[in-house]
CSV table of C-alpha atoms and ligand atoms in Angstrom, one decimal:
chain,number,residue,atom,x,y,z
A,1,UNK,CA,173.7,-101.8,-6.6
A,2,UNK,CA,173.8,-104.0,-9.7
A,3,UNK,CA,170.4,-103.5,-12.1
A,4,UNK,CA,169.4,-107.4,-11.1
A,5,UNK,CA,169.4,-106.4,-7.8
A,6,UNK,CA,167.5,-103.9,-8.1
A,7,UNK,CA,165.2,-105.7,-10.4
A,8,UNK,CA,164.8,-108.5,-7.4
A,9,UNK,CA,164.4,-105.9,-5.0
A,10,UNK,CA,161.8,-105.1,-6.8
A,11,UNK,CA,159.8,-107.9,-6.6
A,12,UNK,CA,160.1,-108.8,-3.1
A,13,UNK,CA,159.0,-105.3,-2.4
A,14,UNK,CA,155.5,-106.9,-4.2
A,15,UNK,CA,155.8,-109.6,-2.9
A,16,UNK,CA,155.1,-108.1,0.4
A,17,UNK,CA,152.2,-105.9,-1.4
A,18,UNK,CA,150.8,-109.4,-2.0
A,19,UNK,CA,151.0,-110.9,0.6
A,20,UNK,CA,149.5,-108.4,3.3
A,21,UNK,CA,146.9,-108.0,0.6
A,22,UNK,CA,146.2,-111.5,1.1
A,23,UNK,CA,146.2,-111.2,5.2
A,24,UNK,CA,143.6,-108.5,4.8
A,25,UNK,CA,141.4,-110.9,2.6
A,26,UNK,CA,141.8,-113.4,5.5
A,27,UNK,CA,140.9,-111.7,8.3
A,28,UNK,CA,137.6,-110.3,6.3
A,29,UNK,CA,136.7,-114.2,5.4
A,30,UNK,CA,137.9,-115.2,9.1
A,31,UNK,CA,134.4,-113.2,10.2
A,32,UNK,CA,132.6,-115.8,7.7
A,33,UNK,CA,131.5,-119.0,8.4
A,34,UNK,CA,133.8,-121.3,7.2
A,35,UNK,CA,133.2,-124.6,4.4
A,36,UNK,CA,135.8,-126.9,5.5
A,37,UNK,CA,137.0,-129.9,2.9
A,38,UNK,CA,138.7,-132.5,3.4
A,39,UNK,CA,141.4,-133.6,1.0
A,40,UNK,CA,143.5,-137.0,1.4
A,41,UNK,CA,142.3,-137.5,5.1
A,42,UNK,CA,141.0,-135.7,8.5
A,43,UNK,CA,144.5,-134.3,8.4
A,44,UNK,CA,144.7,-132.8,5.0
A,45,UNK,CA,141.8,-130.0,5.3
A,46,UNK,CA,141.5,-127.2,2.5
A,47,UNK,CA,138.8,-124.1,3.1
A,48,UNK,CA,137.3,-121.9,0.5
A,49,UNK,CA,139.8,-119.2,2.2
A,50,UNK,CA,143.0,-121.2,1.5
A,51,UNK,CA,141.2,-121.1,-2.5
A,52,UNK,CA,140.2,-117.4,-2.1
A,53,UNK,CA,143.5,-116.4,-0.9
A,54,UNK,CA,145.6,-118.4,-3.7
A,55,UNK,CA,143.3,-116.9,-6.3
A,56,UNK,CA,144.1,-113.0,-5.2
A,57,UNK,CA,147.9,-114.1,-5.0
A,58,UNK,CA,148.1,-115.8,-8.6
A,59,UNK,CA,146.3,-112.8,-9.9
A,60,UNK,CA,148.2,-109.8,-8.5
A,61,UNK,CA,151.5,-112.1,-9.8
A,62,UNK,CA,149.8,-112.6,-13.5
A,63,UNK,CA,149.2,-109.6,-13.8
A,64,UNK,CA,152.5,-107.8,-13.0
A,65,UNK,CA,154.9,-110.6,-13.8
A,66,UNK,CA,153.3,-112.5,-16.7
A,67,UNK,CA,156.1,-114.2,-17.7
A,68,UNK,CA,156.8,-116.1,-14.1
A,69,UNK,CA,155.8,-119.1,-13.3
A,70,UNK,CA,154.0,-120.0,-9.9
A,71,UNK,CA,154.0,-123.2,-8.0
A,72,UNK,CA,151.0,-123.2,-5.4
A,73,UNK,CA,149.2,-125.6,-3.2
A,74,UNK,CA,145.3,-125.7,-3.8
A,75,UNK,CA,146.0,-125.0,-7.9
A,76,UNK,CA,149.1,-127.4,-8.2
A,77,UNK,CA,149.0,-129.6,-5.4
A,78,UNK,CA,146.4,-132.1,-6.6
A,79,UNK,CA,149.0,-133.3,-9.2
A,80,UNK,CA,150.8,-136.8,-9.1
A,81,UNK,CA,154.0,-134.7,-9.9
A,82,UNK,CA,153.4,-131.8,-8.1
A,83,UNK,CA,156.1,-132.6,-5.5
A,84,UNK,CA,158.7,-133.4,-7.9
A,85,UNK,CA,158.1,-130.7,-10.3
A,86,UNK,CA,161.0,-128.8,-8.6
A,87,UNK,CA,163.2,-131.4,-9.6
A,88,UNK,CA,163.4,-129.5,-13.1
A,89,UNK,CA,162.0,-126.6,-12.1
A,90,UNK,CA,161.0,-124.4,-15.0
A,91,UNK,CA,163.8,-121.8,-16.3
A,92,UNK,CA,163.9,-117.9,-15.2
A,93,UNK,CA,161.4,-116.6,-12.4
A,94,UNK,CA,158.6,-118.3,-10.5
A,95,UNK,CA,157.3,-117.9,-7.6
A,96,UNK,CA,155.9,-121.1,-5.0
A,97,UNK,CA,152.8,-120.2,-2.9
A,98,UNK,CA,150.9,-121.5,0.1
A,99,UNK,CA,148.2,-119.6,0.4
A,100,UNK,CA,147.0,-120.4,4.2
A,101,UNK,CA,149.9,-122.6,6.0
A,102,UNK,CA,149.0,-124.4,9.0
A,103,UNK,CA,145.5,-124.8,8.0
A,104,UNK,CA,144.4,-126.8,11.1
A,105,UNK,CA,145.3,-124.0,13.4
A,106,UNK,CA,143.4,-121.5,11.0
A,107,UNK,CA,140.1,-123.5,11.3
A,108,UNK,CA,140.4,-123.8,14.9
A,109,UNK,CA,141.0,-120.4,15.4
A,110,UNK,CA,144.3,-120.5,16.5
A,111,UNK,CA,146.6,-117.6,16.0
A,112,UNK,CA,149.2,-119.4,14.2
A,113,UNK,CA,148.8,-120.0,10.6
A,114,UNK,CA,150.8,-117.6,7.8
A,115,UNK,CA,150.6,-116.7,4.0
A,116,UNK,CA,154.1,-117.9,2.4
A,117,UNK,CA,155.6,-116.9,-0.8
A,118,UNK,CA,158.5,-117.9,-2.3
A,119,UNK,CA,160.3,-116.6,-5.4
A,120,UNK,CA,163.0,-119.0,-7.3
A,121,UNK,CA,164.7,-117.8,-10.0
A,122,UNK,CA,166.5,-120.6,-12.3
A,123,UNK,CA,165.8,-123.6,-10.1
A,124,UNK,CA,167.5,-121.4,-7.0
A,125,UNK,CA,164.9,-119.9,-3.9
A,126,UNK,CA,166.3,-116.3,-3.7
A,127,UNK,CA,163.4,-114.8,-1.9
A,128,UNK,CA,160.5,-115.5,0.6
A,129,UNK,CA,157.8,-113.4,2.7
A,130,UNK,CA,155.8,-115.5,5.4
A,131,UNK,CA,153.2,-113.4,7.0
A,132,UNK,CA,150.9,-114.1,10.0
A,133,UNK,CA,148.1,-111.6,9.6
A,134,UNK,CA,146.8,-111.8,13.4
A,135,UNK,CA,150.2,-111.1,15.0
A,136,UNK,CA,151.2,-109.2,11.8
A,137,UNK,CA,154.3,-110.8,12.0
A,138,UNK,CA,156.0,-110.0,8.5
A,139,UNK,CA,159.0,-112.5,7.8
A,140,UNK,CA,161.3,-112.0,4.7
A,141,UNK,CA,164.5,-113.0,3.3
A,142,UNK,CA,166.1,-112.1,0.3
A,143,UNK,CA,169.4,-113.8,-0.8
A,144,UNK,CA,172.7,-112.3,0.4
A,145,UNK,CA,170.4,-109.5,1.2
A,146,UNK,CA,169.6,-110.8,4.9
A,147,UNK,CA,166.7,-111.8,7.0
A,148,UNK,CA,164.1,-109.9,9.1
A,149,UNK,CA,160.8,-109.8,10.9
A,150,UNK,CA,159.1,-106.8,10.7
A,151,UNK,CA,161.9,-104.9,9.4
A,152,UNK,CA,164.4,-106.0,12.5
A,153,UNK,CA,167.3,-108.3,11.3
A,154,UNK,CA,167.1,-111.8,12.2
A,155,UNK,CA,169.9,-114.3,13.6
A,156,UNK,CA,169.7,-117.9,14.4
A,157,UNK,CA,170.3,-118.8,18.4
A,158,UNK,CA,173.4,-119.6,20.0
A,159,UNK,CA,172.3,-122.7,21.6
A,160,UNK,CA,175.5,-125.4,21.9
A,161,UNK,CA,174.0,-128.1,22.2
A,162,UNK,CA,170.9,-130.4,21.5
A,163,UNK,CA,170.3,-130.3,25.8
A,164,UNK,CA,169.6,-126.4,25.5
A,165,UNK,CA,167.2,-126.8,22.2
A,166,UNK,CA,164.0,-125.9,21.8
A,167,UNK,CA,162.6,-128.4,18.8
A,168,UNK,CA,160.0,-128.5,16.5
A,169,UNK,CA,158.7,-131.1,14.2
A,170,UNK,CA,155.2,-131.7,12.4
A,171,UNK,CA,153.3,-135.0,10.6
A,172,UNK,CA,152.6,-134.7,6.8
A,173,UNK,CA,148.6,-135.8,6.6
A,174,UNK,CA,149.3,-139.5,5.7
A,175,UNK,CA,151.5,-139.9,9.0
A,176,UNK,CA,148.8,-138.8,11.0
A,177,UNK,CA,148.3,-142.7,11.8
A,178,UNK,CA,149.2,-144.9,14.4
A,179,UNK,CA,152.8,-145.7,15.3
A,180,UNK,CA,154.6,-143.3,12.8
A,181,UNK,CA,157.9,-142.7,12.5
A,182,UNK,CA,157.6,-138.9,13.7
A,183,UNK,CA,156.1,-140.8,16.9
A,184,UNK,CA,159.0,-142.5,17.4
A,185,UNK,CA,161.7,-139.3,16.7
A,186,UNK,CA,160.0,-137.6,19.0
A,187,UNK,CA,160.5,-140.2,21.3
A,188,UNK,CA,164.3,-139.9,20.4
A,189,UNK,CA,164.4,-136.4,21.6
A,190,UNK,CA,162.6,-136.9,24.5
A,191,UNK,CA,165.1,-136.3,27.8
A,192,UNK,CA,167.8,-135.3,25.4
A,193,UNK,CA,166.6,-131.9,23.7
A,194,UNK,CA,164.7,-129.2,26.1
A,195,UNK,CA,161.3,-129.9,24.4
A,196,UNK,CA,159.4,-130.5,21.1
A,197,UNK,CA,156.6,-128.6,19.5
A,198,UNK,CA,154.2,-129.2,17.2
A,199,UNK,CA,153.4,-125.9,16.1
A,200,UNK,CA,151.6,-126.6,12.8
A,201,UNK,CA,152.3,-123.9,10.0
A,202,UNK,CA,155.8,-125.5,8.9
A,203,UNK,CA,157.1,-122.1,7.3
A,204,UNK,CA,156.4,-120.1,10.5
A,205,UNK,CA,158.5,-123.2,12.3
A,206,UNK,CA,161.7,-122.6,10.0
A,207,UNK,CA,161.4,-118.9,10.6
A,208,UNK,CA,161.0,-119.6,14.4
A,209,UNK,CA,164.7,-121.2,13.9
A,210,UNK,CA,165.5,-118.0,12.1
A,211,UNK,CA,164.5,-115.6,14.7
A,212,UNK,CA,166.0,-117.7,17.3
A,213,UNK,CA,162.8,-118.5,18.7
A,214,UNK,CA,163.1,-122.5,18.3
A,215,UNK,CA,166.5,-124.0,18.0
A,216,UNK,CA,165.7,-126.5,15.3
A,217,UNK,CA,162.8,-128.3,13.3
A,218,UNK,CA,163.0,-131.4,11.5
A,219,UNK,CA,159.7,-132.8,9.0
A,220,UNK,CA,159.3,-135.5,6.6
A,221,UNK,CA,157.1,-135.3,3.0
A,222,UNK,CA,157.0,-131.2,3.1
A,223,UNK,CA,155.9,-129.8,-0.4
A,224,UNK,CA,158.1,-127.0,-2.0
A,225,UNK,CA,154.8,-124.2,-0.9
A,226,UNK,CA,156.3,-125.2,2.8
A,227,UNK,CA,159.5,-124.8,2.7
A,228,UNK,CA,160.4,-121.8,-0.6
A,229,UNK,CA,160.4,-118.9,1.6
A,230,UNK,CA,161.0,-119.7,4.8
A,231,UNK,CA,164.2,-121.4,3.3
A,232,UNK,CA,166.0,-118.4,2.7
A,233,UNK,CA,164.7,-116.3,5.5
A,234,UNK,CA,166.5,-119.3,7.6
A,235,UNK,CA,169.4,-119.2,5.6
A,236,UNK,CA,170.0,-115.6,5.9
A,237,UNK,CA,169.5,-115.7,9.0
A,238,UNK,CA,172.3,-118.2,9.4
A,239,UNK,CA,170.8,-121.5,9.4
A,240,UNK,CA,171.5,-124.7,7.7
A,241,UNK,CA,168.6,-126.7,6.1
A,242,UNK,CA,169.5,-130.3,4.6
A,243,UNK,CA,167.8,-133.6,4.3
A,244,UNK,CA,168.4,-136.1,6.5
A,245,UNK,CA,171.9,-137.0,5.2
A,246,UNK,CA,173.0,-134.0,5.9
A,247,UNK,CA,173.1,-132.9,1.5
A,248,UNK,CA,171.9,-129.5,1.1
A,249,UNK,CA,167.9,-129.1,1.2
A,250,UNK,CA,166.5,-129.0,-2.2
A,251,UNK,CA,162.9,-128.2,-2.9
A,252,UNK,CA,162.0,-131.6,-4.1
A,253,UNK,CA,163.6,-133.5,-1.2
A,254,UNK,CA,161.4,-136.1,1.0
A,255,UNK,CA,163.3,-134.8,4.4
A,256,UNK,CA,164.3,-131.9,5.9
A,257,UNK,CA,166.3,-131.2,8.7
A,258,UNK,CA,167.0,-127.3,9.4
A,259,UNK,CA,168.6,-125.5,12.7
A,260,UNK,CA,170.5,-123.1,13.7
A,261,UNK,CA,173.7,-124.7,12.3
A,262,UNK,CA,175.8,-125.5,15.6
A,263,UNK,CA,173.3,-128.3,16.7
A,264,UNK,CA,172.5,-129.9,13.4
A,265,UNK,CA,175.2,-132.7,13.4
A,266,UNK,CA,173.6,-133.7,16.5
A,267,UNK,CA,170.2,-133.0,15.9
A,268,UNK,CA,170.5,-135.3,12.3
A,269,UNK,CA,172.5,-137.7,14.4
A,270,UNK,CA,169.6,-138.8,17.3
A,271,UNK,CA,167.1,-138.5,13.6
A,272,UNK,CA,169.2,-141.7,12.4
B,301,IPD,C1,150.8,-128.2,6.9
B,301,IPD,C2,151.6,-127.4,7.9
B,301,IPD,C3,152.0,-128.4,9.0
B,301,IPD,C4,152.8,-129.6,8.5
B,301,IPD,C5,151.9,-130.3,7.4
B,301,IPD,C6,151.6,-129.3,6.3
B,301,IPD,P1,148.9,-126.9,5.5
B,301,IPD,O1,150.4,-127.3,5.8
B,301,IPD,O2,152.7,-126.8,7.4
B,301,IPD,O3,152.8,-127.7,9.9
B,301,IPD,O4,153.0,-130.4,9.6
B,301,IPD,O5,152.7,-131.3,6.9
B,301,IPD,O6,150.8,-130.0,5.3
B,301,IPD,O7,148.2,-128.1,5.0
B,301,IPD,O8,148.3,-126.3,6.7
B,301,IPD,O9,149.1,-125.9,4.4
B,302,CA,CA1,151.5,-126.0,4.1
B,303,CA,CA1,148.1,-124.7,2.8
Protein backbone atom coordinates (compact mmCIF):
# COMPACT_ATOMS: atom_id res chain seq x y z
CA UNK A 1 0.00 0.00 0.00
CA UNK A 2 1.34 3.29 -1.37
CA UNK A 3 1.70 6.17 1.63
CA UNK A 4 -1.26 8.28 -0.26
CA UNK A 5 -3.33 5.47 0.26
CA UNK A 6 -2.81 5.07 3.38
CA UNK A 7 -3.02 8.76 4.00
CA UNK A 8 -6.76 8.51 2.24
CA UNK A 9 -7.54 5.60 4.11
CA UNK A 10 -7.03 7.56 6.75
CA UNK A 11 -9.50 9.98 6.34
CA UNK A 12 -12.37 8.04 5.34
CA UNK A 13 -11.74 6.11 8.42
CA UNK A 14 -12.84 9.78 10.08
CA UNK A 15 -14.87 10.38 7.99
CA UNK A 16 -17.02 7.61 9.34
CA UNK A 17 -16.05 8.89 13.03
CA UNK A 18 -17.86 11.99 11.84
CA UNK A 19 -20.42 11.05 10.54
CA UNK A 20 -21.95 8.45 13.16
CA UNK A 21 -21.03 11.21 15.50
CA UNK A 22 -23.36 13.26 13.66
CA UNK A 23 -26.23 10.38 13.64
CA UNK A 24 -25.90 10.26 17.42
CA UNK A 25 -26.47 14.08 17.55
CA UNK A 26 -29.59 13.52 15.43
CA UNK A 27 -31.35 11.03 17.01
CA UNK A 28 -30.70 13.07 20.55
CA UNK A 29 -32.35 16.37 18.74
CA UNK A 30 -35.00 13.98 16.93
CA UNK A 31 -36.53 13.68 20.86
CA UNK A 32 -36.71 17.68 20.56
CA UNK A 33 -39.27 19.59 19.29
CA UNK A 34 -38.35 20.67 16.12
CA UNK A 35 -38.10 24.78 14.60
CA UNK A 36 -38.78 24.22 11.03
CA UNK A 37 -37.74 27.12 8.29
CA UNK A 38 -38.46 27.55 5.27
CA UNK A 39 -35.90 28.47 2.67
CA UNK A 40 -36.82 29.21 -1.16
CA UNK A 41 -40.32 27.63 -0.81
CA UNK A 42 -42.67 24.95 1.18
CA UNK A 43 -40.34 22.54 -0.53
CA UNK A 44 -37.01 23.82 0.51
CA UNK A 45 -37.20 23.32 4.51
CA UNK A 46 -34.00 23.69 6.80
CA UNK A 47 -34.30 22.72 10.75
CA UNK A 48 -32.04 23.84 13.52
CA UNK A 49 -30.83 19.98 13.30
CA UNK A 50 -29.75 20.18 9.67
CA UNK A 51 -27.61 23.61 11.28
CA UNK A 52 -26.55 21.59 14.47
CA UNK A 53 -25.40 18.69 12.59
CA UNK A 54 -23.31 20.77 9.87
CA UNK A 55 -21.78 22.66 12.80
CA UNK A 56 -20.39 19.31 14.65
CA UNK A 57 -19.24 18.02 11.02
CA UNK A 58 -17.17 21.34 10.01
CA UNK A 59 -15.73 21.26 13.40
CA UNK A 60 -14.44 17.80 13.89
CA UNK A 61 -12.96 18.40 10.00
CA UNK A 62 -11.25 21.92 11.14
CA UNK A 63 -9.89 20.68 13.63
CA UNK A 64 -8.14 17.56 12.24
CA UNK A 65 -7.70 18.69 8.69
CA UNK A 66 -7.16 22.42 8.76
CA UNK A 67 -5.93 22.80 5.66
CA UNK A 68 -9.14 21.18 3.70
CA UNK A 69 -11.66 22.86 2.31
CA UNK A 70 -15.42 21.92 2.89
CA UNK A 71 -18.38 22.55 0.63
CA UNK A 72 -21.73 22.19 2.79
CA UNK A 73 -25.31 22.98 2.37
CA UNK A 74 -26.77 25.23 5.26
CA UNK A 75 -23.10 27.33 5.47
CA UNK A 76 -22.55 27.43 1.58
CA UNK A 77 -25.69 26.97 0.04
CA UNK A 78 -27.22 30.37 0.44
CA UNK A 79 -24.61 31.59 -2.20
CA UNK A 80 -25.43 32.71 -5.85
CA UNK A 81 -22.36 30.57 -6.76
CA UNK A 82 -22.59 28.01 -4.56
CA UNK A 83 -23.66 25.43 -7.33
CA UNK A 84 -20.93 26.30 -9.57
CA UNK A 85 -18.21 26.57 -7.22
CA UNK A 86 -17.21 23.08 -8.23
CA UNK A 87 -16.63 24.21 -11.56
CA UNK A 88 -13.09 25.31 -10.18
CA UNK A 89 -13.09 23.56 -7.31
CA UNK A 90 -10.41 24.68 -4.96
CA UNK A 91 -6.81 22.72 -5.22
CA UNK A 92 -5.83 19.69 -2.77
CA UNK A 93 -8.43 18.24 -0.21
CA UNK A 94 -12.00 19.22 0.60
CA UNK A 95 -14.58 17.69 1.67
CA UNK A 96 -18.70 18.48 0.45
CA UNK A 97 -21.27 17.95 3.22
CA UNK A 98 -25.09 17.62 3.65
CA UNK A 99 -25.63 17.54 6.86
CA UNK A 100 -29.46 16.05 7.01
CA UNK A 101 -30.45 14.76 3.28
CA UNK A 102 -33.96 14.25 2.63
CA UNK A 103 -35.05 16.81 4.95
CA UNK A 104 -38.78 16.41 4.35
CA UNK A 105 -38.81 12.82 5.29
CA UNK A 106 -36.74 13.84 8.55
CA UNK A 107 -39.45 16.37 9.65
CA UNK A 108 -42.14 14.02 9.03
CA UNK A 109 -40.61 11.33 10.81
CA UNK A 110 -39.94 9.17 8.19
CA UNK A 111 -37.06 6.75 8.39
CA UNK A 112 -35.38 7.73 5.37
CA UNK A 113 -33.12 10.73 5.53
CA UNK A 114 -29.02 10.24 5.85
CA UNK A 115 -25.86 12.34 6.73
CA UNK A 116 -23.54 12.52 3.52
CA UNK A 117 -20.05 13.34 3.18
CA UNK A 118 -18.00 13.60 0.42
CA UNK A 119 -14.22 14.03 0.20
CA UNK A 120 -12.67 15.46 -3.28
CA UNK A 121 -9.24 15.83 -3.66
CA UNK A 122 -7.96 18.11 -6.70
CA UNK A 123 -11.39 18.72 -8.34
CA UNK A 124 -11.83 14.57 -8.34
CA UNK A 125 -14.68 12.91 -5.53
CA UNK A 126 -12.54 9.99 -4.24
CA UNK A 127 -14.50 9.20 -1.16
CA UNK A 128 -18.05 9.33 0.41
CA UNK A 129 -19.90 7.99 3.62
CA UNK A 130 -23.88 8.27 3.55
CA UNK A 131 -25.31 7.25 6.81
CA UNK A 132 -28.91 6.69 7.93
CA UNK A 133 -28.75 6.78 11.65
CA UNK A 134 -32.36 4.99 12.26
CA UNK A 135 -31.62 1.90 10.09
CA UNK A 136 -27.86 2.47 10.87
CA UNK A 137 -27.20 1.83 7.42
CA UNK A 138 -23.47 2.95 6.86
CA UNK A 139 -22.66 3.47 3.02
CA UNK A 140 -19.04 4.18 1.79
CA UNK A 141 -17.00 4.24 -1.14
CA UNK A 142 -13.59 4.92 -1.52
CA UNK A 143 -11.97 5.12 -5.07
CA UNK A 144 -10.62 1.97 -6.65
CA UNK A 145 -11.02 0.82 -3.11
CA UNK A 146 -14.75 -0.52 -3.57
CA UNK A 147 -18.14 0.02 -2.20
CA UNK A 148 -20.01 -1.27 0.80
CA UNK A 149 -22.89 -1.03 3.25
CA UNK A 150 -22.06 -1.86 6.54
CA UNK A 151 -18.96 -3.44 5.79
CA UNK A 152 -20.57 -5.90 2.98
CA UNK A 153 -19.37 -5.16 -0.64
CA UNK A 154 -21.87 -3.60 -2.83
CA UNK A 155 -22.64 -4.39 -6.65
CA UNK A 156 -25.05 -2.69 -9.00
CA UNK A 157 -28.16 -5.08 -10.23
CA UNK A 158 -28.24 -7.11 -13.13
CA UNK A 159 -31.44 -5.81 -14.50
CA UNK A 160 -31.40 -6.06 -18.71
CA UNK A 161 -33.63 -3.89 -19.36
CA UNK A 162 -35.61 -0.66 -18.58
CA UNK A 163 -39.08 -3.30 -18.26
CA UNK A 164 -37.33 -5.06 -15.10
CA UNK A 165 -36.27 -1.55 -13.47
CA UNK A 166 -37.06 -0.25 -10.42
CA UNK A 167 -36.63 3.83 -10.88
CA UNK A 168 -36.25 6.60 -8.86
CA UNK A 169 -36.33 10.29 -9.42
CA UNK A 170 -36.93 13.43 -7.12
CA UNK A 171 -38.12 17.44 -7.74
CA UNK A 172 -35.42 20.14 -6.79
CA UNK A 173 -37.70 22.73 -4.48
CA UNK A 174 -38.41 25.21 -7.47
CA UNK A 175 -40.06 22.24 -9.51
CA UNK A 176 -42.28 21.47 -6.88
CA UNK A 177 -44.90 23.44 -9.18
CA UNK A 178 -47.48 22.58 -11.42
CA UNK A 179 -46.78 20.77 -14.71
CA UNK A 180 -42.98 20.22 -14.36
CA UNK A 181 -40.94 18.57 -16.37
CA UNK A 182 -40.16 15.69 -13.70
CA UNK A 183 -44.14 15.35 -14.03
CA UNK A 184 -43.97 14.65 -17.42
CA UNK A 185 -40.62 12.03 -17.28
CA UNK A 186 -42.39 10.24 -14.97
CA UNK A 187 -45.11 10.03 -17.23
CA UNK A 188 -42.43 8.62 -19.84
CA UNK A 189 -41.64 5.77 -17.68
CA UNK A 190 -44.87 5.01 -16.78
CA UNK A 191 -45.86 1.21 -18.49
CA UNK A 192 -42.29 1.08 -19.75
CA UNK A 193 -40.05 0.77 -16.47
CA UNK A 194 -41.38 -1.57 -13.39
CA UNK A 195 -42.16 1.55 -11.25
CA UNK A 196 -40.85 4.96 -9.94
CA UNK A 197 -40.11 6.18 -6.57
CA UNK A 198 -39.82 9.26 -4.98
CA UNK A 199 -37.87 8.37 -2.09
CA UNK A 200 -36.62 11.83 -1.06
CA UNK A 201 -32.85 11.82 0.34
CA UNK A 202 -31.13 11.85 -3.21
CA UNK A 203 -27.74 10.36 -1.88
CA UNK A 204 -29.47 7.35 -0.20
CA UNK A 205 -31.33 7.02 -3.96
CA UNK A 206 -27.82 6.69 -5.81
CA UNK A 207 -26.69 4.24 -3.13
CA UNK A 208 -29.97 2.34 -3.54
CA UNK A 209 -28.64 1.84 -7.29
CA UNK A 210 -25.37 0.81 -5.77
CA UNK A 211 -26.65 -1.84 -3.56
CA UNK A 212 -28.88 -3.05 -6.23
CA UNK A 213 -31.79 -2.07 -4.45
CA UNK A 214 -33.22 0.43 -7.27
CA UNK A 215 -32.12 -0.01 -10.77
CA UNK A 216 -31.71 3.58 -11.69
CA UNK A 217 -32.40 7.33 -10.55
CA UNK A 218 -32.42 10.26 -12.64
CA UNK A 219 -32.82 14.26 -10.99
CA UNK A 220 -32.48 17.60 -12.26
CA UNK A 221 -30.74 20.92 -10.32
CA UNK A 222 -28.99 18.49 -7.54
CA UNK A 223 -26.19 20.48 -5.57
CA UNK A 224 -22.66 18.91 -5.27
CA UNK A 225 -23.75 18.02 -1.08
CA UNK A 226 -26.23 15.55 -3.05
CA UNK A 227 -24.44 13.89 -5.14
CA UNK A 228 -20.18 13.84 -3.69
CA UNK A 229 -20.41 10.74 -1.93
CA UNK A 230 -22.91 8.78 -3.06
CA UNK A 231 -21.04 9.30 -6.42
CA UNK A 232 -18.33 7.10 -5.81
CA UNK A 233 -20.09 4.58 -3.55
CA UNK A 234 -22.22 4.08 -7.06
CA UNK A 235 -19.22 4.05 -9.01
CA UNK A 236 -17.54 1.44 -7.08
CA UNK A 237 -20.12 -0.31 -7.06
CA UNK A 238 -20.22 -0.41 -10.76
CA UNK A 239 -22.48 2.24 -11.78
CA UNK A 240 -22.42 4.91 -14.33
CA UNK A 241 -23.51 8.47 -13.39
CA UNK A 242 -23.68 11.18 -16.43
CA UNK A 243 -25.86 14.11 -17.26
CA UNK A 244 -28.36 13.87 -19.50
CA UNK A 245 -26.17 13.57 -22.63
CA UNK A 246 -24.73 10.88 -21.56
CA UNK A 247 -20.96 13.10 -20.62
CA UNK A 248 -19.58 11.88 -17.48
CA UNK A 249 -21.31 13.49 -14.23
CA UNK A 250 -19.41 16.32 -12.86
CA UNK A 251 -20.25 18.04 -9.60
CA UNK A 252 -21.34 21.20 -11.07
CA UNK A 253 -23.71 19.61 -13.71
CA UNK A 254 -27.61 20.76 -13.92
CA UNK A 255 -28.68 16.82 -14.70
CA UNK A 256 -27.88 13.59 -13.66
CA UNK A 257 -28.67 10.48 -14.90
CA UNK A 258 -27.05 7.42 -12.80
CA UNK A 259 -27.91 3.38 -13.07
CA UNK A 260 -26.59 0.42 -12.91
CA UNK A 261 -24.79 0.82 -16.35
CA UNK A 262 -26.66 -1.87 -18.63
CA UNK A 263 -29.97 0.17 -18.69
CA UNK A 264 -28.57 3.67 -18.91
CA UNK A 265 -28.69 4.13 -22.77
CA UNK A 266 -32.21 3.36 -22.46
CA UNK A 267 -33.01 4.93 -19.44
CA UNK A 268 -31.29 8.53 -20.96
CA UNK A 269 -33.03 7.65 -24.14
CA UNK A 270 -37.04 7.67 -22.88
CA UNK A 271 -35.36 11.11 -20.62
CA UNK A 272 -34.92 12.80 -24.16
C1 LIG B 1 -33.28 17.10 -1.12
C2 LIG B 1 -33.33 15.60 -1.28
C3 LIG B 1 -34.39 15.21 -2.28
C4 LIG B 1 -34.19 15.90 -3.61
C5 LIG B 1 -34.13 17.41 -3.42
C6 LIG B 1 -33.01 17.76 -2.43
P1 LIG B 1 -32.52 18.12 1.27
O1 LIG B 1 -32.24 17.47 -0.23
O2 LIG B 1 -32.10 15.06 -1.69
O3 LIG B 1 -34.38 13.83 -2.52
O4 LIG B 1 -35.26 15.55 -4.46
O5 LIG B 1 -33.89 18.03 -4.64
O6 LIG B 1 -32.98 19.15 -2.26
O7 LIG B 1 -33.09 19.47 1.04
O8 LIG B 1 -33.44 17.22 1.96
O9 LIG B 1 -31.13 18.15 1.81
CA1 LIG C 1 -29.83 17.34 0.01
CA1 LIG D 1 -29.88 18.93 3.44
Amino acid sequence: MNEQLTHEDAIMQDAIRYVKEAGTLIMELMKMPLHIQEKKNQADLVTEVDVQSEQLLRSRIHQDYPDHWILSEETDGGREDSHHTLKQPPAGYGWIIDPVDGTINFIHNIAHFAISVGIVKDGVPIGGVVYNPVTNELYSGQKQGGAFLNGRKLQVGLEQDISQALLATGFRALDWKPNSVVVEQIGRMTGKARSVRIMGAASLDLCLVASGRLTGFWHDGLYPWDVAAGMVILQEAGGVLTDAAGKTYALSDDSLVASNAIIHRELMSLLK
